[in-house]
Amino acid sequence: MRRLMRPALLLLLVAVVTLPAIADKVKDLYKKGQDAEARQQYEAAYGFFKQCYDLKPKDLRYRASFERIRFEAAASIVHNGQKLREDGKLDEAVAAFQKALAIDPSLFIAKQELNRTLKMINDQRNPQPQAAGPPVGLQRRVHEAAGPVELAAISNIPVTLKMLATKSDVVYRTVGQLAGINVLFDPDYTPRAINVDLNGVSLEEALEITALESKTFWRPVTANTIFVAQDNPAKRKELEQSVLKTFYLTNLSAPTELQDVVNAIRAVLDVQRVQQLLSQNALVVRGTPDQIALAEKLVEDLDKARPEVIVDIAIMQVSKDRSRTLGLSPPTSATVTLQSNLNSTTTTTTGTTGTTGTSSTGTPGLNLNTLGNLNATDFQVTIPSANLSAVMGDSDTRLIQNPQVRALDGQKASLKIGDKVPVATGSFQPGIGGVGINPLVNTQFQYLDVGVNIDITPHVHANGEVTLKISMDVSAVTGQSNIGGISQPIIGQRKIEHEIRLKDGEANLLGGIMEDHQTKSLSGIPGLAQIPILRYLFGQTQQDHSENEIIFAIVPHIIRGTDVSAVNQRAIDIGTSTTIALRHSSKAQAAPDKTPSPAAPSIPPLGNQAPAGQSPAPNPAAGGAASFLFDPPTIQAAKGNTFVVNLLLSGAQNVHSVPVQLNYDPKMLQLVNVSNGGFLSQDGQAVALVHREDEAVGQSQITATRPPGAGGVSGQGAVVTITFQAKEGGQTPLTITRGGARDPGLQAITVNGAQASVTIQ
């Protein structure tokens, strides 16, 4: 038993020694936290209060302080992070926002600022080109059903297309052949002659321009087939795809908010089939793929969480009363009375008994005999006592109220702290009564809120400022007044109503109301009390001075900001005023790869290449001596001037298209223009000319093609005319390194290469 008692006593002794030390430590930490909070060092105060809470988690005082200060500390760290980001210290700003989230995970502004900063870091480290427009069609597909048909990606290499006075169906088929897609036409469509002269456009842009020029529209039927029809409302309604999609809104829930989104979709996108489901907080929309894609963008733009604000309000009232009474209060009156020995004597005689008696009264009386014998001893003079006063009073009263109000953007928030005071508003008598019966009087009362009444409606701006519409009323019952037999309270009121705009965390004094009352009174013997030196002996001076000041201070803190991204603010092309259509933004490649594009005919290797100035050797496989020639083969040009050279095709039969690859020295020459030479259009057919340049290596891939369905041509002539500009002096060659020809069946025709010599002086 003794062995068990010793450890228990030891533990008890340790507890007796340790617990007071822990209690003193917690009190010391709590005082440090209060001091740090008073100095607005919220992060340090959070650390002290957290230690108190960890040591004594069951103490409500420490828990309340810890929970209260965590928001202030996190908001302070967010402000520091924003300053670091403005200074370009993005990594330090990220660490600050992460620390704020660790302190208060409910602070949404910290998460928003963290994501924004991480995006800035990612954009700096991985710069991306400007985002293209939204794709034609939906961005998300319904898993159970196939989405709308989309055209497969085609080459975005810039091409040059010149077809004058050509039927629109021929232009469509030419562009389709270059893009590798099939083109179908509506049976009711009648082609019309159009002029197409395009330089440096993509194939998809060529399709859109052709549709605009021919007043037609096209829609994809399969991934590599389009259907072309006349552009009119009836045909669009008949041929346009119809897509159904349900949008679930996560932030907008009120019926008016949903109706605003519905009105925007109907008015902006001209979508009539829109149904809102309040029970599911959803919208069901039916329209074309482009309309549904734009409706999705509108929903993403409008379905945003409303910003939130916490407003710190400080109501400080200071009252001071000082009074002073100094001086002698002399007697200002005297009382003179007769002595009590002057009494009147009355003798009373009773006849029935025969006795006679004499009695005296206690009231002094005077008669004519005694009036003449009065002297100074018959009077008594009474003079009040004099009072000497030297009294001073000084009172100081402070009242501080510091409530917090959290409100959504545009929503009114009210805070009422005080009492409800009944005030009579009217009375009436029932229509009853009779003789000797007093009818009852019924009085109606209204309850007024007396105390601190605050109404705030915030509006958060995108630049981090907050507009506050404020109504603040501080009232108290100051007395009672009897009105019509009913005691009514007298309510003192201080009220402010105005609208201000503040920055996040900016403190502002809404108004200081100051009252200053001074009263000075003098009492004493007239004349003597007004003499400067003798007034303290023959008079008394009393001074009262009271001051009452009330100040309203307000500080807004944004805890959830406006989440508007660059995608929400970007303007996109949605067609014309009568037709809603998205246009895919394809940016031309600045430096295309060296391999032939799959959208353009491939360039076959050359046959036997002959030096310049010599006749090319015949090629038995070609069935004739087909070859390329430069005209002129030897060129002399001045530095800075331009010159023209023709690329000729000789000895070829049944030629439909000619693809070639031209190499030159980019340091000495600059390709200015490529135009049709007339060989493929000798029978009046339009020629599609496609070329792309790589100026870095001095290479140009040129393809000249006759219209689909047109036969081939034979003979000799200039396929293209090329314009160069001379940049530097010296001698350099022009070489056809790859090339050939194709017949109407797209079978390759081997053609010998050519070379020209250019001398720049």
Short mmCIF file of C-alpha atoms in Angstrom, two decimals, residues 510-683:
data_model
loop_
_atom_site.label_atom_id
_atom_site.label_comp_id
_atom_site.label_asym_id
_atom_site.label_seq_id
_atom_site.Cartn_x
_atom_site.Cartn_y
_atom_site.Cartn_z
CA LEU A 510 -18.60 58.07 -40.99
CA GLY A 511 -19.31 61.00 -38.72
CA GLY A 512 -18.33 62.58 -35.45
CA ILE A 513 -21.17 64.10 -33.44
CA MET A 514 -19.88 66.37 -30.66
CA GLU A 515 -21.93 68.04 -27.95
CA ASP A 516 -20.33 70.62 -25.62
CA HIS A 517 -22.40 72.21 -22.81
CA GLN A 518 -20.95 74.88 -20.51
CA THR A 519 -22.94 76.46 -17.67
CA LYS A 520 -21.71 79.13 -15.21
CA SER A 521 -23.88 80.53 -12.40
CA LEU A 522 -23.26 83.08 -9.62
CA SER A 523 -25.34 83.48 -6.44
CA GLY A 524 -24.81 85.79 -3.45
CA ILE A 525 -25.40 89.33 -2.15
CA PRO A 526 -26.13 91.73 -5.00
CA GLY A 527 -23.31 94.15 -5.59
CA LEU A 528 -20.83 92.53 -3.24
CA ALA A 529 -20.96 89.19 -5.09
CA GLN A 530 -19.90 90.93 -8.28
CA ILE A 531 -16.72 92.47 -6.90
CA PRO A 532 -13.75 90.43 -8.25
CA ILE A 533 -12.02 89.92 -4.90
CA LEU A 534 -14.97 89.94 -2.52
CA ARG A 535 -17.20 87.73 -4.61
CA TYR A 536 -15.80 84.59 -3.00
CA LEU A 537 -16.77 86.01 0.49
CA PHE A 538 -20.21 87.32 -0.45
CA GLY A 539 -21.12 84.92 -3.27
CA GLN A 540 -20.77 81.42 -4.71
CA THR A 541 -19.69 80.45 -8.27
CA GLN A 542 -20.83 77.18 -9.87
CA GLN A 543 -19.46 75.92 -13.23
CA ASP A 544 -20.67 72.83 -15.16
CA HIS A 545 -18.95 71.55 -18.34
CA SER A 546 -20.16 68.43 -20.17
CA GLU A 547 -18.85 66.91 -23.43
CA ASN A 548 -20.44 64.07 -25.36
CA GLU A 549 -18.86 62.74 -28.56
CA ILE A 550 -19.87 59.76 -30.69
CA ILE A 551 -17.86 58.42 -33.65
CA PHE A 552 -18.80 55.78 -36.23
CA ALA A 553 -15.91 53.94 -37.92
CA ILE A 554 -16.33 51.29 -40.61
CA VAL A 555 -13.85 48.91 -42.29
CA PRO A 556 -14.93 46.53 -45.14
CA HIS A 557 -13.12 43.24 -45.80
CA ILE A 558 -13.76 41.30 -49.02
CA ILE A 559 -13.85 37.58 -48.24
CA ARG A 560 -15.11 36.48 -51.66
CA GLY A 561 -14.21 38.62 -54.66
CA THR A 562 -15.59 38.92 -58.16
CA ASP A 563 -14.36 35.88 -60.12
CA VAL A 564 -14.21 37.14 -63.70
CA SER A 565 -11.65 35.51 -65.98
CA ALA A 566 -10.22 36.62 -69.32
CA VAL A 567 -12.46 34.06 -71.07
CA ASN A 568 -15.54 35.74 -69.59
CA GLN A 569 -14.46 39.14 -70.88
CA ARG A 570 -13.25 38.09 -74.33
CA ALA A 571 -15.33 39.19 -77.32
CA ILE A 572 -16.13 36.49 -79.89
CA ASP A 573 -17.61 36.51 -83.37
CA ILE A 574 -21.14 35.06 -83.37
CA GLY A 575 -22.18 35.78 -86.95
CA THR A 576 -24.62 38.37 -88.21
CA SER A 577 -27.71 40.02 -86.77
CA THR A 578 -29.93 37.41 -88.45
CA THR A 579 -27.76 34.30 -88.17
CA ILE A 580 -26.04 33.03 -85.02
CA ALA A 581 -22.88 31.14 -86.01
CA LEU A 582 -19.48 30.59 -84.47
CA ARG A 583 -16.32 30.99 -86.48
CA HIS A 584 -13.35 28.80 -85.68
CA SER A 585 -10.30 31.00 -85.21
CA SER A 586 -7.35 29.25 -86.86
CA LYS A 587 -4.01 31.00 -86.73
CA ALA A 588 -1.72 30.43 -89.69
CA GLN A 589 1.56 28.71 -88.94
CA ALA A 590 4.51 31.07 -89.01
CA ALA A 591 7.02 28.35 -89.89
CA PRO A 592 5.39 25.24 -91.33
CA ASP A 593 7.22 22.00 -91.20
CA LYS A 594 9.23 20.78 -94.17
CA THR A 595 6.98 17.82 -94.92
CA PRO A 596 4.15 18.36 -97.41
CA SER A 597 0.77 19.18 -95.91
CA PRO A 598 -1.79 16.38 -96.10
CA ALA A 599 -4.32 18.92 -97.30
CA ALA A 600 -2.28 19.81 -100.38
CA PRO A 601 -1.05 17.52 -103.16
CA SER A 602 2.30 16.00 -102.33
CA ILE A 603 5.33 17.05 -104.34
CA PRO A 604 6.94 14.06 -106.06
CA PRO A 605 10.72 13.82 -106.37
CA LEU A 606 12.30 15.20 -109.51
CA GLY A 607 13.66 13.05 -112.30
CA ASN A 608 17.01 13.68 -113.92
CA GLN A 609 17.99 17.25 -113.15
CA ALA A 610 19.98 19.11 -115.79
CA PRO A 611 22.29 22.05 -115.20
CA ALA A 612 21.16 25.49 -116.22
CA GLY A 613 21.65 26.33 -119.87
CA GLN A 614 21.59 22.66 -120.99
CA SER A 615 18.69 20.69 -122.33
CA PRO A 616 17.33 18.16 -119.88
CA ALA A 617 17.75 14.54 -120.73
CA PRO A 618 14.58 12.78 -121.86
CA ASN A 619 12.78 10.60 -119.35
CA PRO A 620 11.46 7.36 -120.83
CA ALA A 621 9.13 6.76 -117.93
CA ALA A 622 7.31 10.00 -118.63
CA GLY A 623 6.67 9.07 -122.24
CA GLY A 624 8.40 12.32 -123.33
CA ALA A 625 10.96 14.96 -122.36
CA ALA A 626 8.87 16.81 -119.71
CA SER A 627 10.97 19.32 -117.79
CA PHE A 628 10.92 22.58 -115.82
CA LEU A 629 12.67 25.65 -117.16
CA PHE A 630 13.39 29.13 -115.77
CA ASP A 631 12.77 32.06 -118.06
CA PRO A 632 15.26 33.72 -118.15
CA PRO A 633 17.80 31.13 -116.96
CA THR A 634 20.35 33.83 -116.08
CA ILE A 635 19.23 36.91 -114.17
CA GLN A 636 21.05 40.11 -113.30
CA ALA A 637 19.48 42.53 -110.77
CA ALA A 638 20.52 45.57 -108.76
CA LYS A 639 20.56 45.43 -104.99
CA GLY A 640 17.22 46.57 -103.55
CA ASN A 641 15.31 46.13 -106.82
CA THR A 642 12.79 43.45 -107.76
CA PHE A 643 12.88 41.07 -110.70
CA VAL A 644 10.50 38.53 -112.25
CA VAL A 645 11.21 34.98 -113.36
CA ASN A 646 8.79 32.55 -115.03
CA LEU A 647 8.68 28.85 -114.19
CA LEU A 648 7.97 27.00 -117.43
CA LEU A 649 6.72 23.45 -117.99
CA SER A 650 7.74 21.85 -121.30
CA GLY A 651 6.89 18.53 -122.92
CA ALA A 652 4.20 17.40 -120.48
CA GLN A 653 0.90 15.84 -121.59
CA ASN A 654 -2.54 15.96 -119.94
CA VAL A 655 -1.43 18.08 -116.99
CA HIS A 656 -4.06 18.91 -114.31
CA SER A 657 -1.94 20.20 -111.41
CA VAL A 658 1.69 21.16 -110.91
CA PRO A 659 3.27 20.99 -107.41
CA VAL A 660 6.88 22.22 -107.08
CA GLN A 661 9.35 23.09 -104.35
CA LEU A 662 11.60 26.10 -104.99
CA ASN A 663 14.78 26.76 -103.02
CA TYR A 664 16.69 30.06 -102.82
CA ASP A 665 19.14 31.87 -100.54
CA PRO A 666 17.09 33.88 -98.00
CA LYS A 667 20.07 36.10 -97.19
CA MET A 668 20.24 37.39 -100.75
CA LEU A 669 16.67 37.02 -102.03
CA GLN A 670 13.20 37.65 -100.66
CA LEU A 671 10.13 36.13 -102.33
CA VAL A 672 7.57 38.89 -102.94
CA ASN A 673 4.73 37.31 -104.96
CA VAL A 674 3.61 34.20 -106.83
CA SER A 675 0.97 34.55 -109.56
CA ASN A 676 -0.60 32.38 -112.24
CA GLY A 677 1.54 32.03 -115.39
CA GLY A 678 -1.30 31.08 -117.79
CA PHE A 679 -0.25 27.55 -118.84
CA LEU A 680 -2.95 25.71 -116.87
CA SER A 681 -5.62 28.33 -117.71
CA GLN A 682 -4.98 28.42 -121.47
CA ASP A 683 -8.53 27.17 -122.16
#
